[in-house]
Coordinates of C-alpha atoms and ligand atoms in Angstrom, one line a residue:
M1 CA 139.9 92.1 138.6
A2 CA 136.9 92.7 136.6
V3 CA 136.6 96.9 135.9
A4 CA 133.6 98.1 137.6
F5 CA 130.5 98.8 135.4
N6 CA 130.1 102.2 136.6
A7 CA 133.4 103.0 135.4
V8 CA 132.7 102.2 132.0
E9 CA 129.2 103.9 131.9
Q10 CA 131.2 106.8 133.1
A11 CA 134.0 106.6 130.4
I12 CA 131.2 106.1 127.7
D13 CA 129.4 109.2 128.9
S14 CA 132.4 111.5 128.8
L15 CA 133.8 110.1 125.2
V16 CA 130.9 108.8 123.2
R17 CA 129.1 111.6 120.9
T18 CA 125.6 112.7 122.5
E19 CA 123.8 111.7 119.2
V20 CA 125.5 108.4 118.7
R21 CA 124.4 107.5 122.6
A22 CA 120.8 108.6 121.7
I23 CA 120.7 106.6 118.8
N24 CA 118.8 103.0 119.2
A25 CA 120.6 100.2 117.4
Y26 CA 119.1 99.0 114.3
H27 CA 117.3 95.9 115.6
V28 CA 116.8 92.7 113.5
P29 CA 114.3 90.2 115.2
P30 CA 115.2 86.5 115.4
S31 CA 113.7 84.6 112.6
T32 CA 115.2 81.1 112.9
N33 CA 112.8 78.4 111.6
M34 CA 110.4 80.9 110.7
I35 CA 108.2 81.9 107.6
K36 CA 110.2 84.9 107.0
L37 CA 108.0 87.6 105.3
D38 CA 109.5 90.5 107.1
A39 CA 112.7 91.9 105.2
M40 CA 111.9 92.0 101.6
E41 CA 113.9 88.8 100.6
N42 CA 113.6 87.2 97.4
P43 CA 111.9 83.4 98.5
Y44 CA 113.7 81.7 95.9
G45 CA 117.1 80.2 95.6
W46 CA 119.4 79.2 92.7
P47 CA 118.5 76.4 90.7
D48 CA 121.1 73.5 91.4
D49 CA 123.3 73.9 88.5
L50 CA 123.3 77.6 88.7
R51 CA 124.7 76.7 92.4
Q52 CA 127.3 74.2 90.9
A53 CA 128.6 76.9 88.6
W54 CA 128.8 79.3 91.6
L55 CA 130.8 77.0 93.7
A56 CA 133.1 76.3 90.9
K57 CA 133.5 79.8 90.5
L58 CA 134.4 80.2 94.6
A59 CA 136.9 77.3 94.3
E60 CA 139.2 79.3 92.2
L61 CA 139.4 82.2 94.2
S62 CA 142.6 83.0 96.6
L63 CA 141.4 84.2 99.8
N64 CA 144.8 84.9 100.8
R65 CA 145.2 87.9 98.6
Y66 CA 143.3 91.3 99.2
P67 CA 140.4 91.7 96.7
D68 CA 140.5 93.8 93.6
P69 CA 140.1 97.1 95.1
S70 CA 138.2 98.6 92.1
A71 CA 136.4 95.2 91.3
T72 CA 137.1 95.9 87.9
E73 CA 135.7 92.7 86.2
L74 CA 132.3 93.4 88.0
H75 CA 132.3 96.9 87.3
Q76 CA 132.9 96.5 83.4
T77 CA 130.4 93.7 83.5
L78 CA 127.9 95.4 85.3
H79 CA 128.3 98.7 83.3
R80 CA 127.7 96.7 80.2
H81 CA 124.6 95.1 81.9
L82 CA 122.9 98.4 82.5
N83 CA 123.8 99.9 79.0
L84 CA 125.7 102.9 80.4
T85 CA 127.9 105.2 78.3
S86 CA 131.2 106.2 79.2
A87 CA 130.1 109.4 80.7
T88 CA 128.1 107.2 83.5
G89 CA 130.2 105.9 86.5
L90 CA 129.3 103.2 88.9
L91 CA 130.6 102.7 92.5
F92 CA 129.9 99.7 94.6
G93 CA 129.1 99.5 98.4
N94 CA 128.7 96.8 101.1
G95 CA 125.0 97.2 100.7
S96 CA 123.1 100.2 99.8
D97 CA 123.3 101.1 103.2
E98 CA 127.3 101.8 102.8
I99 CA 126.5 104.0 99.9
I100 CA 124.1 106.1 102.0
Q101 CA 127.0 106.5 104.4
L102 CA 129.5 107.5 101.6
L103 CA 127.1 110.3 100.1
I104 CA 126.4 111.8 103.5
M105 CA 130.0 112.1 104.3
A106 CA 130.7 113.5 101.2
V107 CA 128.1 116.6 101.5
N108 CA 128.5 116.8 105.2
K109 CA 130.2 120.3 105.8
P110 CA 129.1 122.1 109.1
D111 CA 125.2 122.7 108.9
A112 CA 124.8 120.5 106.3
K113 CA 121.1 119.0 105.9
V114 CA 119.8 115.8 104.4
M115 CA 116.1 115.6 103.8
S116 CA 113.4 112.9 102.4
I117 CA 109.8 112.3 103.0
A118 CA 108.3 110.5 105.9
P119 CA 107.8 107.6 106.5
T120 CA 110.8 106.3 104.4
F121 CA 114.0 104.2 104.8
V122 CA 114.8 104.6 108.2
M123 CA 118.7 104.3 107.5
Y124 CA 118.7 107.8 105.7
D125 CA 118.0 109.6 109.3
M126 CA 120.0 107.1 111.2
I127 CA 123.3 107.6 109.4
A128 CA 122.8 111.0 108.9
R129 CA 122.5 111.5 112.8
F130 CA 125.4 109.3 113.3
L131 CA 127.4 111.4 111.1
G132 CA 126.3 114.5 113.0
A133 CA 124.4 115.9 109.7
D134 CA 120.8 117.5 110.5
Y135 CA 117.9 115.4 108.9
C136 CA 114.6 116.9 108.2
S137 CA 111.5 115.3 106.3
V138 CA 108.0 116.1 104.7
P139 CA 105.2 114.0 105.8
L140 CA 102.9 111.9 103.4
D141 CA 99.4 111.8 103.7
E142 CA 97.2 108.8 105.0
S143 CA 97.1 107.6 101.6
F144 CA 101.0 107.8 101.2
Q145 CA 100.8 110.3 98.9
L146 CA 103.4 113.5 98.7
D147 CA 102.3 117.0 98.4
V148 CA 105.1 117.9 96.1
D149 CA 104.5 121.6 96.6
S150 CA 105.0 121.4 100.0
F151 CA 108.0 119.3 99.7
I152 CA 109.7 122.0 97.2
T153 CA 108.6 124.7 99.6
A154 CA 110.5 123.0 102.5
M155 CA 113.7 122.2 100.2
I156 CA 113.8 126.1 99.6
E157 CA 113.5 126.8 103.2
Q158 CA 115.7 124.2 104.5
Q159 CA 118.5 123.9 101.6
P160 CA 119.2 120.1 102.1
A161 CA 122.8 119.3 100.5
L162 CA 121.2 115.9 99.9
V163 CA 118.0 114.6 99.1
F164 CA 116.9 110.7 99.0
I165 CA 113.7 109.7 97.2
A166 CA 113.3 106.0 97.7
Y167 CA 111.4 105.1 94.5
P168 CA 109.6 102.7 95.3
N169 CA 109.4 103.8 98.7
N170 CA 110.0 101.8 101.8
P171 CA 107.7 101.2 104.2
T172 CA 105.0 102.3 102.2
G173 CA 105.6 100.4 98.7
N174 CA 104.2 103.2 96.8
A175 CA 106.1 105.0 94.3
L176 CA 105.9 108.9 93.4
S177 CA 104.9 109.7 90.0
R178 CA 108.0 110.4 87.3
Q179 CA 106.7 113.7 86.9
D180 CA 107.1 114.5 90.6
V181 CA 110.5 113.5 90.9
I182 CA 111.4 115.5 88.3
R183 CA 109.9 118.5 90.0
I184 CA 111.8 117.6 92.9
I185 CA 115.1 117.4 91.0
E186 CA 114.7 120.6 89.2
A187 CA 113.9 122.2 92.2
A188 CA 116.5 120.8 94.4
P189 CA 119.3 123.3 95.8
G190 CA 121.5 120.3 96.1
L191 CA 122.2 116.5 95.3
V192 CA 119.1 114.3 94.7
V193 CA 119.4 110.4 95.2
V194 CA 116.9 108.3 93.5
D195 CA 117.3 104.8 95.7
E196 CA 115.9 102.3 93.3
A197 CA 116.1 99.1 95.8
Y198 CA 112.9 97.9 94.7
H199 CA 113.7 98.5 90.8
A200 CA 113.5 94.9 89.9
F201 CA 109.4 95.0 90.9
A202 CA 108.6 98.7 89.7
E203 CA 108.0 99.8 86.0
D204 CA 110.1 102.7 85.9
S205 CA 113.9 104.0 86.3
F206 CA 115.9 107.3 86.9
V207 CA 119.2 105.6 85.6
Q208 CA 119.1 107.1 82.2
D209 CA 118.2 110.6 84.0
T210 CA 121.5 111.0 85.4
C211 CA 122.8 111.7 82.3
A212 CA 120.6 114.6 82.0
Y213 CA 121.1 116.7 85.1
P214 CA 124.3 117.7 87.4
N215 CA 122.6 116.8 90.5
V216 CA 121.1 113.2 90.2
L217 CA 122.5 110.0 91.0
V218 CA 120.9 106.7 91.2
M219 CA 121.4 103.8 93.9
R220 CA 120.5 100.1 93.5
T221 CA 121.1 96.9 95.5
F222 CA 121.4 93.2 94.7
S223 CA 119.3 92.7 98.2
K224 CA 115.6 92.7 97.3
V225 CA 116.3 90.7 93.9
G226 CA 117.8 87.7 95.7
L227 CA 121.1 88.4 96.9
A228 CA 120.6 90.0 100.2
G229 CA 123.2 87.7 101.9
L230 CA 125.8 89.4 99.3
R231 CA 125.8 92.9 100.7
L232 CA 126.2 94.7 97.5
G233 CA 124.9 98.1 96.2
Y234 CA 125.8 100.4 93.6
L235 CA 125.8 103.8 92.9
V236 CA 125.1 105.3 89.1
G237 CA 125.8 108.6 88.0
P238 CA 128.3 111.2 86.2
V239 CA 131.8 109.8 86.2
A240 CA 132.9 113.3 88.0
W241 CA 130.4 112.6 91.0
I242 CA 131.4 109.2 91.1
E243 CA 135.0 110.0 91.6
Q244 CA 134.3 112.3 94.4
I245 CA 132.2 109.8 96.4
D246 CA 134.7 107.1 95.6
K247 CA 137.4 108.9 97.5
L248 CA 135.6 108.1 100.8
R249 CA 135.1 104.5 99.9
L250 CA 137.4 102.2 102.0
P251 CA 139.7 100.4 99.6
Y252 CA 138.5 96.6 99.9
N253 CA 134.8 97.2 100.7
I254 CA 133.7 94.5 98.3
N255 CA 135.2 91.4 99.0
T256 CA 136.9 88.5 96.7
M257 CA 133.6 86.2 97.2
T258 CA 130.9 89.0 96.8
Q259 CA 132.7 90.1 93.4
A260 CA 132.9 86.5 92.2
S261 CA 129.1 85.7 93.3
A262 CA 127.8 88.8 91.8
L263 CA 129.4 88.1 88.2
V264 CA 127.6 84.4 88.4
A265 CA 124.4 86.2 89.1
L266 CA 125.0 88.5 86.6
A267 CA 125.8 85.9 84.0
H268 CA 122.5 84.1 84.8
W269 CA 120.3 87.3 85.2
P270 CA 117.3 85.6 83.4
I271 CA 116.8 83.5 86.2
L272 CA 116.6 86.6 88.9
A273 CA 114.5 88.6 86.4
E274 CA 112.1 85.6 85.9
Q275 CA 111.9 85.3 89.9
A276 CA 111.1 89.0 90.0
L277 CA 108.3 88.6 87.5
Q278 CA 106.8 86.0 89.2
I279 CA 107.1 87.7 92.6
C280 CA 105.3 90.8 90.7
Q281 CA 102.5 88.3 89.7
D282 CA 102.3 86.7 93.3
R283 CA 102.0 90.3 94.5
A284 CA 98.7 91.0 92.5
E285 CA 97.3 87.8 93.7
L286 CA 98.3 88.2 97.4
A287 CA 96.8 92.2 97.2
K288 CA 93.7 90.5 95.9
Q289 CA 93.5 87.7 98.7
L290 CA 94.5 90.1 101.3
A291 CA 91.5 92.8 100.4
E292 CA 89.3 90.1 100.9
L293 CA 89.9 89.6 104.4
P294 CA 87.5 91.3 106.7
G295 CA 88.8 94.9 108.1
V296 CA 91.9 94.7 106.3
A297 CA 92.7 97.9 103.6
V298 CA 95.3 97.3 101.1
Y299 CA 97.7 99.8 99.8
P300 CA 99.0 99.6 96.2
S301 CA 102.6 98.2 95.8
A302 CA 105.3 98.9 93.2
A303 CA 108.0 96.7 95.4
N304 CA 108.1 93.2 96.5
F305 CA 106.0 93.8 99.7
I306 CA 102.7 95.0 100.2
V307 CA 101.3 97.2 103.2
I308 CA 97.7 96.8 105.0
R309 CA 96.0 98.5 107.7
L310 CA 93.7 97.0 110.0
D311 CA 90.5 98.2 110.8
L312 CA 90.1 99.9 114.3
A313 CA 87.0 97.6 114.9
G314 CA 89.2 94.6 114.7
P315 CA 92.3 93.3 116.6
T316 CA 95.3 95.4 116.3
A317 CA 98.1 95.3 114.1
T318 CA 100.3 94.5 117.0
D319 CA 97.7 91.6 118.3
V320 CA 98.0 90.4 114.4
F321 CA 101.7 90.7 114.3
E322 CA 102.2 88.6 117.7
G323 CA 99.6 85.9 116.4
L324 CA 101.2 85.2 113.4
K325 CA 104.4 85.1 115.5
A326 CA 103.0 82.5 117.7
V327 CA 102.6 80.5 114.6
G328 CA 105.6 80.9 113.0
I329 CA 105.2 83.9 110.6
L330 CA 107.2 86.7 111.0
I331 CA 106.1 90.0 109.1
K332 CA 107.1 93.5 110.0
N333 CA 104.9 95.7 112.5
L334 CA 104.7 99.1 111.2
S335 CA 102.5 100.3 113.9
G336 CA 104.9 101.6 116.4
Q337 CA 106.3 104.0 114.1
G338 CA 102.7 105.9 114.2
G339 CA 101.3 108.7 112.1
V340 CA 100.2 107.5 109.0
L341 CA 101.5 103.9 109.8
A342 CA 99.1 103.6 112.9
N343 CA 97.9 100.0 112.9
C344 CA 99.8 99.0 109.6
L345 CA 101.7 96.0 108.8
R346 CA 104.2 95.3 106.1
I347 CA 104.2 92.1 104.4
T348 CA 107.0 90.7 101.9
V349 CA 105.6 88.8 99.1
G350 CA 106.8 85.2 99.8
S351 CA 106.6 81.8 97.6
I352 CA 103.1 80.8 96.7
S353 CA 103.1 78.5 99.6
E354 CA 104.1 81.0 102.2
N355 CA 101.6 83.5 100.7
S356 CA 98.7 81.0 101.4
Q357 CA 100.1 80.0 104.9
L358 CA 100.3 83.8 106.0
L359 CA 96.6 84.4 104.3
K360 CA 95.5 81.3 106.7
G361 CA 97.3 82.7 109.5
L362 CA 95.7 86.3 109.0
A363 CA 92.4 84.8 108.4
A364 CA 92.6 82.8 111.9
L365 CA 93.2 86.1 113.6
L366 CA 90.7 88.4 112.3
P367 CA 87.0 88.3 113.0
S368 CA 84.8 86.6 110.2
R369 CA 82.4 89.0 108.6
Ligands
PLP401 C1 116.3 97.5 101.4 C2 116.7 98.8 101.1 C3 117.9 99.3 100.9 C4 119.3 98.8 101.6 O1 119.7 97.9 100.9 P1 121.0 96.9 101.1 O2 121.9 97.1 99.6 O3 120.6 95.7 101.5 O4 121.8 97.9 102.2 C5 118.1 100.7 100.6 N1 116.9 101.5 100.3 C6 115.8 101.0 100.6 C7 114.8 101.8 100.0 C8 115.5 99.8 101.0 O5 114.5 99.4 101.4

């Protein structure tokens, strides 16, 4: 006999934490057979010879054994690849999402606060909430700029244990100025994590700055540079910080295939770097073409995506999002988040042909001038 639905609901209500029940699950829309310009993936695969080298490497693995818990070879190779000194350590996560979780767990004393800007990467807020930490944010203005003085005032008031700065920021695509990030670091009462998920498309980095401050860590991911399927992110910072966070990491979080695949990627890094360069060139071209469409304002981007805002006189962002979906093109509708994202859409830079199909699709949905 099946248990009554009501009884399950009752058990959940009495047992599951209130803040967990209140969370909406992270929704990933179906995308089979669509032109996928919604998730900041690299549109390019690996050339055939590299795929062959990768498969040969995978064939040697012993999946009956647990992975190397410290990913030693990957650790050493990436440490060299990034030119780090022995004072700087590395930690791997199952995507940088897992690292966000480890960081919040590490500082989550009773009443600890996590702080960032708004809008920004939603996982900071979500993970803080599901770990029971308070989350607060300071809004960006209509041009996605931050009033750094207000941010510093709020930090002094809120005393966050942890501040996340996405650099460049998602979903807006812009980056704060280096000087503004340094001001935040120097005024922060706690740890500042610079999230460089889009580092491959940006001009600057804070990796070297982790040596100069006691409270700065940098987080990166292999996802946006072409390996979203691997789930591999990493944290860079002073060895003593890394040792503390590492205690919270589950021993086998990076599986054998991911470790081996990332080593192949690092051995052939110029291929990924060249793809990133191509994406940056295509970003400039796509931005130019988008700006020529009627009623479209294009925001500057230092990442592999572009945010546009539609003029109120034309179709809404939701209309355009649905219209593109109907012809097989998936982008991200930011409109529902409201505020400075009202009537905004986020478009991942795709391949040249995907970008031109997107432009054609958009032109068909927007009124002609
Ligand atoms: C995509 C993204 C991440 C998450 O990366 P994963 O390594 O795939 O978990 C982290 N931060 C920002 C700002 C992102 O946009």
